[in-house]
């Protein structure tokens, strides 16, 4: 990777610089002029084009929002005070304290138990949108494009997009849950190291949804941080949430496993879809207003990130080597109570590196650091441009079209079901509704 990647860097950064300037000019002048020419009613609305037609969602007053924070009593979620989401009420749900105002009946099933308890408790008193998250301000569950920060993510979240899609996962990338980490429910006898819950999914799905015909593939971005509208919550009868709570209480599966099975079922509960994987760059653009301009440009950004990672790994190796040598040097020079014979032997084993080796190493380190600086700068500039581009509605409309894929970009169904011949992603008749 590093060898293919590096030689093109200086050129890439020059091209990038030029295209960055061109883009700023485009966004600031052409984009703005275009918007000024649009009728006022359109500017006051969010315009979403889809295969089925053009949707306009009035901007109007902001929707009401509950932020449900699933926490243990020892966890600190005070970061929520920094959020700037208008009209938001924070509702902490505590897993392990039945004296807390909002709590689980039993500390079991991780966040899934708390989320279902919230849906049940607030069923008759829901805001327009409920956002359900973990208590951590930063974690790998949050995308690096979003700085792995819940504050950044929630402050940038487009609530109108939540209203339009009705249910969505705050995570966008396919890496865990959509491609790798998707569930094949027929694999009930196979241990699968990274997804230990896979072999339990068929039974869990059957028990929770009271279904005989179970979708073969379940796919949605990982990590159970979700946003859902009042309409979608109310589309299930209140007793259904109690049913899910009971399942979590009664299942013999261990705590972690039962919680993890729900990571693959929210999209089915609220959308009736087994597979819910919007195209990454389109989802970023519509949901967080970070618009790279298209698949190619997004892929280039990913490549820069991977390049940076490779360079960091190489630098790490150099640092490890230097560290190891330093230790050996110290050991050889140490004046301690060891007998002379042993000391002599250690001294013999230690061969100081030649001047040439040291020089080459120093140069390599310098080169890697310089390359890393260039790559980091290039990806920083690209992200900044993407944020500026995402600030303009017309750009979001253009890039966000065909959210679930089109001729150019295959849908997750196509990828996962090998050509999309199976119809197993559509909802089978649910007896619980
Ligand atoms: C449990 O919740 C109650 C009510 O909020 C609180 O007074 C108590 O300190 C909590 N206990 C623990 C262990 O956090
Ligand atoms: C699911 O797993 C079964 C059994 O291993 C396999 O035959 C089938 O092709 C898999 N389905 C998909 C869509 O990969």
XYZ file of C-alpha atoms and ligand atoms in Angstrom, residues 182-188 190 198 216-217 413 415-418 422 424, ligand 2:
32
model
C -23.660 -8.510 8.399
C -25.625 -11.470 9.701
C -26.498 -14.637 7.831
C -29.290 -16.036 9.986
C -28.978 -19.529 8.502
C -25.541 -19.967 10.096
C -26.834 -21.340 13.378
C -21.089 -21.993 12.920
C -24.610 -14.619 14.528
C -31.543 -14.649 5.513
C -29.394 -11.539 5.724
C -28.839 -5.673 -1.173
C -23.696 -6.592 -2.762
C -24.904 -8.885 0.010
C -27.464 -10.985 -1.825
C -25.116 -11.520 -4.768
C -33.520 -12.868 -3.241
C -35.633 -11.728 1.662
C -25.893 -17.856 4.098
O -25.284 -19.009 4.616
C -25.617 -20.190 3.930
C -25.046 -21.343 4.717
O -23.686 -21.166 4.985
C -25.107 -20.091 2.508
O -25.437 -21.262 1.780
C -25.732 -18.870 1.822
O -25.190 -18.685 0.533
C -25.474 -17.629 2.653
N -26.224 -16.534 2.056
C -25.678 -15.447 1.508
C -26.609 -14.483 0.864
O -24.487 -15.247 1.533
